[in-house]
Amino acid sequence: MKYIIVTGGVISGLGKGITASSIGRLLKCRGFSVSAIKIDPYLNCDAGTMNPFEHGEVYVLEDGGEVDLDLGNYERFLDVSMTSAHNITTGKVYKEVIEKERKGAYLGSTVQIIPHVTDQIRFQIEHTAYESLADVVLVELGGTVGDIESMPFLEALRQLRNSVGRENCVVVHTTLIPIMGSVGEQKTKPTQHSVKELRSLGIEPDIIVGRGTKPMEPDVRKKVSLFCNVPVEAVVSAPDVSSIYEVPLVLEQEGLPRVLLRQLGLEPRADELDAWKKVVSRIVSPKGHTRIAIVGKYVDLRDSYLSHIEAFAHAGAEADAKVEIRWVEAEHLESGSASVRKALGDVDGILIPGGFGERGTQGKIAAIGLARTEKVPLLGICLGFQLSVIEFSRGVLGLEGASSTELDAATPHPVIDLLPEQRAISAMGGTMRLGSHPVLLSEGCLAARLYKSAAIDERHRHRYEVNPAYIERLEAAGMRFTGRSKDARRMEVLELSDHPFFVGCQFHPEFKSRPTNASRLHLGLVEAALMCRRAKVGEKSARRARTRAKSRT
Ligand code: GLN
């Protein structure tokens, strides 16, 4: 088993996860199987209870693990499916240690951070790595070296490296090379300090990845090499690029895989970067263009909708079109139809993503109303699916005050209601209907055509569902439930037939979208939006031709 530990210095948000995922992709292209472990040194047991505004999207795995969004990057870059064991948090580690202590497993000894907590960390890393059966496992430590929270993890990683040997464990330290002053001088001091900190904890980095807006100057590279005690070819410059999918190509050009493989004593088994290059060129230089609105309530922090952004990048690559995202704050649509028209009048498609709680839902319902009546392509996901049912109940069935009991406990028409098995649950963490569940699609429906299959598996994260008591009425009025759970009890997909693309799904297709295999429903929305745009452009030029003809006569 070979390990690559990825740490970060100077500031957070450097793109450590993307660096690590890109390293993984490069090794995969060289014929190795790669897995990843993300360490988050916070006390939450998982990301499930965290506000997306603070921490970005909660990513959902096949097994229902609610994890850090970096796991999404690993799954997308490595094209693998991981389990919740691949996200280690302080909370998860301490929970195990305390449970063991209560069981008397420490046989009377005083339970301490070293060795008990560090042993538990090592066990979770090594066990997960072993179970993954991968040739190489990336271990990314969240946060910044020097944080109090990361100390036990760094100590555990130091021990791990000592026990497996440096030839089996490479440390890649990602830092910032800021540019100062009017002459734009690149500064290495923050990097020097952060490497000093890392070394004081007993970990010498083997490779330094310098992030910044510009490529590192040759003399800056030499300086980092000299002061941080790494060979100059192990100083890697990773400047900003337009798409994250370009990062593996940047690291390849910098010669990073060669340095890594040499240190790990590995011989490349393949050279398959071309397929990745093709995907990247389709993502960065598409022919067509379409504009899709994401109407959400966390739009100020784009990371809250990261998997949608990526799913649209993948769908755009497949449809050969740039998907321009228009971010629309749902609450801004609540001041009347003029505000809805102003924000959405010129978009080709609308996505209503998942969410929780009442805030912003009236605005999302207004957007759905516009999409339904004006035939704008719409994809509603999870809460977006539920709100489509609510909008239809109010607008078509005339059920005044129809709502979800999540949003209005006293609604006269609870068209969306708590899942029966949720009624007795009071704890918040890990208790929703989570993870992969099969969905059966009606033959010939739009979703089945897009998936090219009548049986699919998609990931879920919800507590509420369509109330079975209203299904007959909804279907009689034209809302077709074309996807259902295996026992046919739960509604999973809805479609409107007299509409170019009006689809809702209770599951989250964005989590399984991959650069080479886009989410079918995001792709469906993009294709419908492209058709909508072409039709609009056609109408416009016909109108112009008519006016020209008139002025001539
Ligand atoms: N709040 C809704 C529910 O719990 C939708 C959840 C979501 O969009 N992920 O069912």
Coordinates of C-alpha atoms and ligand atoms in Angstrom, one line a residue:
M1 CA 0.0 0.0 0.0
K2 CA 1.3 3.4 -1.0
Y3 CA 0.2 6.6 0.7
I4 CA 0.2 10.2 -0.5
I5 CA -0.5 12.6 2.3
V6 CA -1.7 16.0 1.2
T7 CA -1.5 18.9 3.7
G8 CA -2.1 22.6 3.4
G9 CA -0.3 25.7 4.7
V10 CA -0.8 29.5 5.0
I11 CA -4.5 29.7 4.3
S12 CA -7.5 27.5 3.8
G13 CA -9.4 27.3 0.5
L14 CA -6.2 26.8 -1.6
G15 CA -7.7 23.9 -3.6
K16 CA -5.9 21.2 -1.7
G17 CA -8.8 18.8 -2.5
I18 CA -8.5 19.6 -6.2
T19 CA -4.7 19.2 -6.1
A20 CA -5.1 15.8 -4.4
S21 CA -7.9 14.6 -6.7
S22 CA -5.7 15.7 -9.7
I23 CA -2.8 13.7 -8.4
G24 CA -5.1 10.8 -8.1
R25 CA -6.3 11.2 -11.7
L26 CA -2.7 11.3 -13.0
L27 CA -1.9 8.1 -11.2
K28 CA -5.1 6.5 -12.5
C29 CA -4.0 7.5 -16.0
R30 CA -0.7 5.7 -15.3
G31 CA -2.6 2.4 -14.6
F32 CA -2.9 2.5 -10.8
S33 CA -6.1 2.0 -8.8
V34 CA -6.5 5.0 -6.5
S35 CA -8.6 5.8 -3.5
A36 CA -8.8 8.7 -1.2
I37 CA -9.5 9.6 2.5
K38 CA -10.5 13.0 3.6
I39 CA -9.8 14.1 7.2
D40 CA -11.9 16.9 8.6
P41 CA -10.6 17.9 12.0
Y42 CA -14.0 19.2 13.3
L43 CA -15.9 17.7 16.1
N44 CA -19.1 16.9 14.1
C45 CA -19.3 13.2 13.4
D46 CA -20.2 14.0 9.8
A47 CA -21.1 16.9 7.6
G48 CA -24.8 16.1 7.7
T49 CA -25.8 18.5 10.4
M50 CA -23.7 21.4 9.0
N51 CA -25.1 24.5 7.4
P52 CA -24.2 24.7 3.7
F53 CA -23.6 28.4 4.1
E54 CA -20.7 27.7 6.4
H55 CA -19.3 24.6 4.8
G56 CA -20.6 24.2 1.4
E57 CA -22.7 21.4 0.1
V58 CA -23.2 18.2 2.0
Y59 CA -22.2 15.4 -0.4
V60 CA -24.1 12.1 -0.2
L61 CA -22.4 8.7 -0.9
E62 CA -23.9 5.4 -2.0
D63 CA -24.0 4.1 1.5
G64 CA -25.9 7.2 2.7
G65 CA -22.8 8.8 4.3
E66 CA -23.2 12.6 4.5
V67 CA -19.8 13.9 3.9
D68 CA -17.5 16.8 3.0
L69 CA -17.8 18.1 -0.5
D70 CA -14.2 17.2 -1.3
L71 CA -15.3 13.6 -1.4
G72 CA -17.4 14.6 -4.4
N73 CA -14.3 15.9 -6.1
Y74 CA -12.5 12.6 -5.5
E75 CA -15.5 10.6 -6.9
R76 CA -15.6 12.8 -10.0
F77 CA -11.9 12.9 -10.6
L78 CA -11.2 9.3 -9.8
D79 CA -14.5 7.9 -11.1
V80 CA -15.0 5.7 -8.0
S81 CA -17.7 5.3 -5.4
M82 CA -16.5 5.7 -1.8
T83 CA -18.1 4.9 1.6
S84 CA -18.5 7.1 4.6
A85 CA -15.4 5.5 6.1
H86 CA -13.4 7.6 3.6
N87 CA -14.3 10.8 5.5
I88 CA -12.7 10.8 9.0
T89 CA -13.7 13.5 11.4
T90 CA -12.5 14.3 14.9
G91 CA -16.1 13.5 16.1
K92 CA -16.0 10.0 14.5
V93 CA -12.6 9.2 16.0
Y94 CA -13.5 10.4 19.5
K95 CA -16.9 8.6 19.4
E96 CA -15.1 5.3 18.8
V97 CA -12.5 6.1 21.6
I98 CA -15.1 7.0 24.1
E99 CA -17.3 4.0 23.3
K100 CA -14.3 1.7 23.7
E101 CA -13.5 3.4 27.0
R102 CA -17.1 2.8 28.2
K103 CA -16.8 -0.8 27.3
G104 CA -13.6 -1.1 29.3
A105 CA -11.6 -1.9 26.2
Y106 CA -8.6 0.1 27.4
L107 CA -8.2 -2.3 30.4
G108 CA -7.9 0.4 33.1
S109 CA -5.4 2.6 31.4
T110 CA -5.6 6.4 31.4
V111 CA -7.1 7.2 27.9
Q112 CA -5.0 9.9 26.2
I113 CA -4.6 11.7 22.9
I114 CA -1.3 9.9 22.4
P115 CA -1.4 6.9 22.0
H116 CA -5.2 6.2 22.1
V117 CA -6.6 8.9 19.9
T118 CA -3.7 8.7 17.5
D119 CA -3.9 4.9 17.3
Q120 CA -7.6 5.2 16.5
I121 CA -6.8 7.7 13.7
R122 CA -4.2 5.4 12.3
F123 CA -6.5 2.4 12.6
Q124 CA -9.3 4.2 10.7
I125 CA -6.9 5.4 7.9
E126 CA -5.1 2.0 7.5
H127 CA -8.3 0.0 7.7
T128 CA -10.1 2.1 5.1
A129 CA -7.0 2.1 2.9
Y130 CA -6.8 -1.7 3.1
E131 CA -10.5 -2.2 2.5
S132 CA -10.3 0.0 -0.7
L133 CA -7.9 -2.5 -2.3
A134 CA -6.3 0.5 -4.1
D135 CA -2.6 0.6 -5.1
V136 CA -2.3 4.2 -3.9
V137 CA -4.4 6.0 -1.2
L138 CA -4.5 9.8 -1.0
V139 CA -4.9 11.1 2.5
E140 CA -6.0 14.8 2.6
L141 CA -5.8 16.6 5.9
G142 CA -8.4 19.4 6.0
G143 CA -7.6 22.8 7.5
T144 CA -4.2 24.4 7.7
V145 CA -1.0 23.1 9.4
G146 CA -0.7 24.7 12.8
D147 CA -4.5 24.6 13.6
I148 CA -5.0 23.1 17.1
E149 CA -7.6 20.7 15.7
S150 CA -5.2 19.1 13.3
M151 CA -2.5 18.3 15.8
P152 CA -3.5 14.7 16.7
F153 CA -4.0 13.9 13.0
L154 CA -0.5 15.2 12.0
E155 CA 1.0 13.2 14.8
A156 CA -0.9 10.1 13.6
L157 CA 0.3 10.8 10.0
R158 CA 3.9 11.2 11.2
Q159 CA 3.7 7.8 12.9
L160 CA 2.1 6.2 9.9
R161 CA 4.9 7.5 7.7
N162 CA 7.5 6.2 10.0
S163 CA 6.0 2.8 10.2
V164 CA 5.4 2.3 6.4
G165 CA 8.6 4.1 5.4
R166 CA 9.2 7.1 3.2
E167 CA 9.4 4.9 0.1
N168 CA 5.7 4.1 0.7
C169 CA 4.4 7.5 1.9
V170 CA 5.0 10.8 0.2
V171 CA 4.0 14.1 1.8
V172 CA 2.7 16.8 -0.6
H173 CA 2.4 20.2 1.1
T174 CA 0.1 22.8 -0.7
T175 CA 0.8 26.4 0.1
L176 CA 0.2 29.9 -1.2
I177 CA 2.7 32.0 -3.1
P178 CA 1.2 35.5 -2.8
I179 CA 2.0 38.4 -5.1
M180 CA 2.9 41.7 -3.4
G181 CA 3.2 45.3 -4.4
S182 CA 2.9 47.1 -7.7
V183 CA 5.8 45.2 -9.2
G184 CA 4.0 42.0 -8.5
E185 CA 6.7 40.2 -6.7
Q186 CA 6.0 36.6 -5.7
K187 CA 6.7 36.0 -2.0
T188 CA 8.0 32.7 -0.5
K189 CA 8.1 33.6 3.2
P190 CA 4.6 32.3 4.1
T191 CA 5.5 29.0 2.5
Q192 CA 8.8 28.9 4.4
H193 CA 7.0 29.5 7.7
S194 CA 4.4 26.9 7.0
V195 CA 7.0 24.3 6.1
K196 CA 8.9 25.1 9.2
E197 CA 5.7 24.5 11.2
L198 CA 5.2 21.1 9.5
R199 CA 8.8 20.1 10.1
S200 CA 8.6 21.1 13.8
L201 CA 5.9 18.4 14.0
G202 CA 8.2 15.9 12.6
I203 CA 7.0 15.8 9.0
E204 CA 9.3 16.8 6.2
P205 CA 7.4 17.5 3.0
D206 CA 8.7 15.8 -0.2
I207 CA 6.8 17.9 -2.7
I208 CA 5.6 21.5 -2.4
V209 CA 2.7 22.7 -4.6
G210 CA 2.7 26.5 -4.8
R211 CA -0.8 27.9 -5.5
G212 CA -1.2 31.4 -6.8
T213 CA -2.7 33.5 -9.6
K214 CA 0.4 33.3 -11.7
P215 CA 3.0 30.6 -12.5
M216 CA 5.9 30.6 -10.1
E217 CA 9.0 32.4 -11.4
P218 CA 12.2 30.2 -11.8
D219 CA 14.1 32.1 -9.1
V220 CA 11.1 31.8 -6.7
R221 CA 11.0 28.1 -7.3
K222 CA 14.7 27.9 -6.5
K223 CA 14.2 29.8 -3.3
V224 CA 11.4 27.6 -2.1
S225 CA 13.6 24.6 -2.9
L226 CA 16.5 26.0 -0.9
F227 CA 14.6 27.2 2.1
C228 CA 12.2 24.3 2.3
N229 CA 14.7 21.6 1.7
V230 CA 13.1 19.9 -1.3
P231 CA 14.7 19.4 -4.7
V232 CA 13.8 22.0 -7.3
E233 CA 11.9 19.5 -9.4
A234 CA 9.7 18.8 -6.4
V235 CA 8.5 22.4 -6.3
V236 CA 5.4 22.5 -8.4
S237 CA 3.7 25.6 -9.6
A238 CA -0.1 25.3 -9.8
P239 CA -1.5 28.7 -10.9
D240 CA -5.3 29.4 -11.3
V241 CA -6.9 27.8 -14.3
S242 CA -10.3 28.3 -15.9
S243 CA -11.6 24.8 -15.1
I244 CA -10.7 22.5 -12.2
Y245 CA -10.5 19.7 -14.7
E246 CA -7.4 21.3 -16.2
V247 CA -5.4 21.0 -12.9
P248 CA -4.2 17.4 -13.7
L249 CA -2.8 18.7 -17.0
V250 CA -1.0 21.5 -15.2
L251 CA 0.5 19.1 -12.7
E252 CA 1.5 16.7 -15.5
Q253 CA 3.3 19.5 -17.3
E254 CA 5.1 20.3 -14.1
G255 CA 6.4 16.7 -14.0
L256 CA 4.8 15.9 -10.7
P257 CA 3.9 12.3 -11.5
R258 CA 7.5 11.5 -12.4
V259 CA 8.7 12.8 -9.0
L260 CA 6.0 11.0 -7.1
L261 CA 6.4 7.7 -8.8
R262 CA 10.2 7.8 -8.4
Q263 CA 9.8 8.4 -4.7
L264 CA 7.2 5.7 -4.3
G265 CA 9.3 3.3 -6.4
L266 CA 6.6 2.7 -8.9
E267 CA 6.9 2.1 -12.6
P268 CA 4.0 3.5 -14.8
R269 CA 1.7 0.7 -16.0
A270 CA -0.1 2.8 -18.6
D271 CA -0.2 6.2 -20.2
E272 CA -3.8 7.2 -20.7
L273 CA -4.0 10.9 -20.3
D274 CA -5.5 11.5 -23.8
A275 CA -9.1 10.5 -22.7
W276 CA -8.9 13.1 -19.9
K277 CA -7.5 15.7 -22.3
K278 CA -10.4 15.2 -24.6
V279 CA -12.9 15.7 -21.7
V280 CA -11.1 18.9 -20.7
S281 CA -11.1 20.3 -24.1
R282 CA -14.8 19.7 -24.4
I283 CA -15.4 21.4 -21.1
V284 CA -13.2 24.4 -21.8
S285 CA -14.1 25.1 -25.4
P286 CA -17.6 24.2 -26.2
K287 CA -19.5 25.4 -29.3
G288 CA -23.0 26.2 -28.1
H289 CA -24.2 28.3 -25.3
T290 CA -27.2 28.2 -22.9
R291 CA -28.2 30.0 -19.8
I292 CA -29.6 28.2 -16.8
A293 CA -30.9 29.7 -13.6
I294 CA -30.2 28.0 -10.3
V295 CA -32.8 29.4 -7.9
G296 CA -31.6 28.7 -4.4
K297 CA -31.3 30.1 -0.9
Y298 CA -27.5 29.6 -0.4
V299 CA -26.5 31.2 -3.7
D300 CA -24.0 33.6 -2.0
L301 CA -21.8 30.6 -1.3
R302 CA -21.5 28.8 -4.6
D303 CA -20.0 25.7 -2.9
S304 CA -23.4 25.0 -1.5
Y305 CA -24.4 23.9 -5.0
L306 CA -21.0 22.4 -6.1
S307 CA -22.3 19.1 -7.5
H308 CA -24.8 21.0 -9.6
I309 CA -22.1 23.3 -11.0
E310 CA -20.0 20.2 -11.9
A311 CA -23.0 18.3 -13.3
F312 CA -23.7 21.2 -15.6
A313 CA -20.0 21.3 -16.6
H314 CA -20.3 17.5 -17.5
A315 CA -23.6 18.0 -19.2
G316 CA -22.3 20.9 -21.2
A317 CA -19.3 18.9 -22.3
E318 CA -21.6 16.1 -23.5
A319 CA -24.0 18.5 -25.2
D320 CA -21.0 20.6 -26.6
A321 CA -22.3 23.8 -25.0
K322 CA -21.2 26.2 -22.4
V323 CA -23.7 26.3 -19.6
E324 CA -23.8 29.7 -18.1
I325 CA -25.3 29.7 -14.7
R326 CA -27.5 32.5 -13.5
W327 CA -27.5 32.6 -9.7
V328 CA -30.9 33.7 -8.4
E329 CA -31.7 34.2 -4.7
A330 CA -35.1 32.7 -4.2
E331 CA -36.2 35.3 -1.7
H332 CA -35.7 38.0 -4.3
L333 CA -38.5 36.4 -6.3
E334 CA -41.0 36.9 -3.6
S335 CA -42.0 40.6 -4.3
G336 CA -44.3 39.7 -7.3
S337 CA -44.3 38.5 -10.8
A338 CA -42.3 41.5 -12.1
S339 CA -39.3 40.3 -10.0
V340 CA -39.7 36.8 -11.3
R341 CA -39.8 37.9 -14.9
K342 CA -36.8 40.2 -14.4
A343 CA -34.7 37.4 -12.9
L344 CA -35.8 34.6 -15.2
G345 CA -37.3 36.2 -18.3
D346 CA -34.1 35.6 -20.4
V347 CA -33.0 32.2 -19.2
D348 CA -33.3 29.0 -21.2
G349 CA -33.8 26.6 -18.3
I350 CA -34.3 26.6 -14.5
L351 CA -33.0 24.3 -11.8
I352 CA -34.6 24.3 -8.4
P353 CA -32.2 22.4 -6.1
G354 CA -32.7 20.7 -2.8
G355 CA -33.0 22.5 0.5
F356 CA -34.5 22.6 3.9
G357 CA -36.9 25.0 5.7
E358 CA -39.3 27.6 4.7
R359 CA -37.0 30.5 3.7
G360 CA -37.1 31.2 0.0
T361 CA -39.7 28.5 -0.8
Q362 CA -42.3 31.0 -2.0
G363 CA -39.8 32.4 -4.5
K364 CA -39.0 28.9 -5.7
I365 CA -42.7 28.2 -6.2
A366 CA -43.0 31.4 -8.2
A367 CA -40.1 30.3 -10.4
I368 CA -41.8 26.9 -10.9
G369 CA -45.1 28.6 -11.8
L370 CA -43.3 30.6 -14.5
A371 CA -41.6 27.5 -15.9
R372 CA -44.9 25.6 -16.0
T373 CA -47.0 28.2 -17.6
E374 CA -44.5 29.7 -20.0
K375 CA -43.0 26.3 -20.9
V376 CA -39.4 27.1 -19.7
P377 CA -37.5 23.8 -19.2
L378 CA -37.4 23.0 -15.5
L379 CA -35.6 20.4 -13.3
G380 CA -36.7 20.3 -9.7
I381 CA -34.6 18.2 -7.3
C382 CA -35.6 16.9 -3.9
L383 CA -37.1 20.1 -2.3
G384 CA -37.5 21.4 -5.9
F385 CA -39.5 18.2 -6.8
Q386 CA -41.7 18.7 -3.7
L387 CA -42.3 22.4 -4.5
S388 CA -43.3 21.4 -8.0
V389 CA -46.0 19.3 -6.5
I390 CA -47.1 22.1 -4.2
E391 CA -47.2 24.7 -7.1
F392 CA -49.2 22.3 -9.3
S393 CA -51.6 21.6 -6.4
R394 CA -52.2 25.3 -5.8
G395 CA -52.1 26.4 -9.5
V396 CA -53.9 23.5 -11.3
L397 CA -55.8 21.6 -8.6
G398 CA -56.8 24.9 -6.9
L399 CA -55.9 23.5 -3.5
E400 CA -55.4 26.8 -1.7
G401 CA -52.7 26.7 1.0
A402 CA -51.4 23.3 -0.3
S403 CA -47.9 22.8 1.2
S404 CA -45.5 20.5 2.8
T405 CA -45.8 19.9 6.6
E406 CA -42.1 20.8 6.7
L407 CA -43.0 24.4 5.7
D408 CA -46.4 24.8 7.2
A409 CA -47.4 22.3 9.9
A410 CA -51.0 23.5 9.8
T411 CA -51.5 23.4 6.0
P412 CA -55.1 22.3 4.9
H413 CA -53.6 20.3 2.1
P414 CA -50.4 18.5 3.1
V415 CA -49.5 17.3 -0.4
I416 CA -46.0 16.7 0.9
D417 CA -45.7 15.0 4.2
L418 CA -43.2 13.3 6.5
L419 CA -42.1 9.8 5.6
P420 CA -44.0 7.4 7.9
E421 CA -40.8 5.9 9.2
Q422 CA -39.6 9.4 10.2
R423 CA -42.4 10.1 12.6
A424 CA -40.7 8.6 15.6
I425 CA -37.3 10.1 14.8
S426 CA -36.0 13.1 16.8
A427 CA -32.2 13.0 16.4
M428 CA -31.0 15.1 13.4
G429 CA -27.7 13.4 12.5
G430 CA -27.8 10.6 9.9
T431 CA -31.5 10.0 10.3
M432 CA -33.0 11.0 6.9
R433 CA -33.8 8.6 4.1
L434 CA -30.2 8.5 2.8
G435 CA -28.1 7.0 0.1
S436 CA -28.7 4.8 -2.9
H437 CA -32.2 3.4 -3.5
P438 CA -33.6 1.8 -6.7
V439 CA -36.2 3.7 -8.7
L440 CA -38.4 2.1 -11.3
L441 CA -39.3 4.3 -14.3
S442 CA -42.5 3.9 -16.4
E443 CA -41.8 2.6 -19.9
G444 CA -41.2 5.2 -22.5
C445 CA -41.3 8.2 -20.1
L446 CA -38.9 11.1 -20.6
A447 CA -36.7 10.0 -17.7
A448 CA -36.5 6.4 -18.9
R449 CA -35.5 7.7 -22.4
L450 CA -32.8 9.9 -20.8
Y451 CA -31.4 7.1 -18.6
K452 CA -31.9 4.6 -21.4
S453 CA -33.1 2.2 -18.7
A454 CA -36.3 1.6 -16.7
A455 CA -34.4 0.7 -13.5
I456 CA -32.0 3.1 -12.0
D457 CA -30.2 3.7 -8.7
E458 CA -29.8 7.2 -7.3
R459 CA -28.8 8.8 -4.1
H460 CA -31.3 10.3 -1.7
R461 CA -31.4 12.7 1.3
H462 CA -34.9 13.6 2.5
R463 CA -37.4 13.3 5.3
Y464 CA -40.6 14.2 3.3
E465 CA -42.4 12.7 0.4
V466 CA -45.4 13.1 -1.8
N467 CA -48.5 12.3 0.3
P468 CA -50.1 9.2 -1.3
A469 CA -53.5 10.6 -0.5
Y470 CA -53.1 13.2 -3.3
I471 CA -51.6 11.1 -6.0
E472 CA -54.7 10.2 -7.8
R473 CA -55.9 13.8 -8.0
L474 CA -52.5 15.1 -9.1
E475 CA -52.3 12.4 -11.9
A476 CA -55.9 13.1 -13.0
A477 CA -54.9 16.7 -13.5
G478 CA -51.9 15.9 -15.7
M479 CA -48.9 15.5 -13.3
R480 CA -47.5 12.0 -14.1
F481 CA -45.4 10.2 -11.5
T482 CA -43.2 8.3 -13.9
G483 CA -40.6 7.1 -11.3
R484 CA -41.5 5.2 -8.2
S485 CA -39.8 3.2 -5.4
K486 CA -39.7 -0.6 -5.9
D487 CA -42.8 -1.1 -3.7
A488 CA -44.5 1.7 -5.8
R489 CA -45.3 3.6 -2.6
R490 CA -42.9 6.5 -2.9
M491 CA -43.1 9.0 -5.8
E492 CA -39.6 9.5 -7.2
V493 CA -40.0 11.3 -10.6
L494 CA -42.7 13.6 -11.9
E495 CA -43.2 14.8 -15.5
L496 CA -45.7 17.1 -17.2
S497 CA -46.6 15.9 -20.7
D498 CA -47.6 19.2 -22.5
H499 CA -44.3 20.8 -21.7
P500 CA -40.9 20.7 -23.4
F501 CA -39.1 19.6 -20.2
F502 CA -40.7 19.7 -16.8
V503 CA -39.1 17.0 -14.6
G504 CA -38.8 16.6 -10.9
C505 CA -37.0 14.0 -8.9
Q506 CA -37.0 13.1 -5.2
F507 CA -33.3 11.9 -5.5
H508 CA -30.1 13.8 -6.2
P509 CA -28.7 12.9 -9.7
E510 CA -26.0 15.5 -9.3
F511 CA -24.0 13.3 -6.9
K512 CA -23.4 10.6 -9.5
S513 CA -22.5 12.9 -12.4
R514 CA -19.0 12.3 -13.8
P515 CA -16.9 14.2 -16.4
T516 CA -17.3 11.3 -18.8
N517 CA -20.9 10.4 -17.8
A518 CA -23.0 13.4 -17.0
S519 CA -26.2 13.2 -14.8
R520 CA -28.9 12.2 -17.3
L521 CA -31.4 14.7 -15.9
H522 CA -29.0 17.7 -15.9
L523 CA -28.1 16.7 -19.5
G524 CA -31.8 16.5 -20.3
L525 CA -32.4 20.0 -19.0
V526 CA -29.4 21.4 -20.9
E527 CA -30.5 19.8 -24.2
A528 CA -34.1 21.1 -23.7
A529 CA -32.6 24.6 -22.8
L530 CA -30.5 24.5 -26.0
M531 CA -33.6 23.7 -28.1
C532 CA -35.5 26.5 -26.3
R533 CA -32.7 29.0 -27.1
R534 CA -32.6 27.9 -30.7
A535 CA -36.3 28.4 -31.0
K536 CA -36.1 31.8 -29.4
V537 CA -33.2 32.8 -31.7
G538 CA -35.3 31.5 -34.7
E539 CA -38.3 33.5 -33.6
K540 CA -36.3 36.6 -33.2
S541 CA -34.7 36.4 -36.7
A542 CA -38.1 35.6 -38.2
R543 CA -39.5 38.7 -36.5
R544 CA -36.6 40.8 -37.8
A545 CA -37.1 39.5 -41.3
R546 CA -40.8 40.4 -41.1
T547 CA -40.0 43.9 -40.0
R548 CA -37.4 44.3 -42.7
A549 CA -39.8 43.0 -45.4
K550 CA -42.5 45.4 -44.1
S551 CA -40.2 48.5 -44.2
R552 CA -39.2 47.6 -47.8
T553 CA -42.9 47.5 -48.9
Ligands
GLN1 N1 -36.4 19.3 3.1 C1 -36.9 18.2 2.2 C2 -37.0 16.9 2.9 O1 -36.4 16.7 3.9 C3 -36.0 18.1 1.0 C4 -34.6 17.7 1.3 C5 -33.6 18.0 0.2 O2 -33.9 18.8 -0.7 N2 -32.5 17.4 0.3 O3 -37.6 16.0 2.4

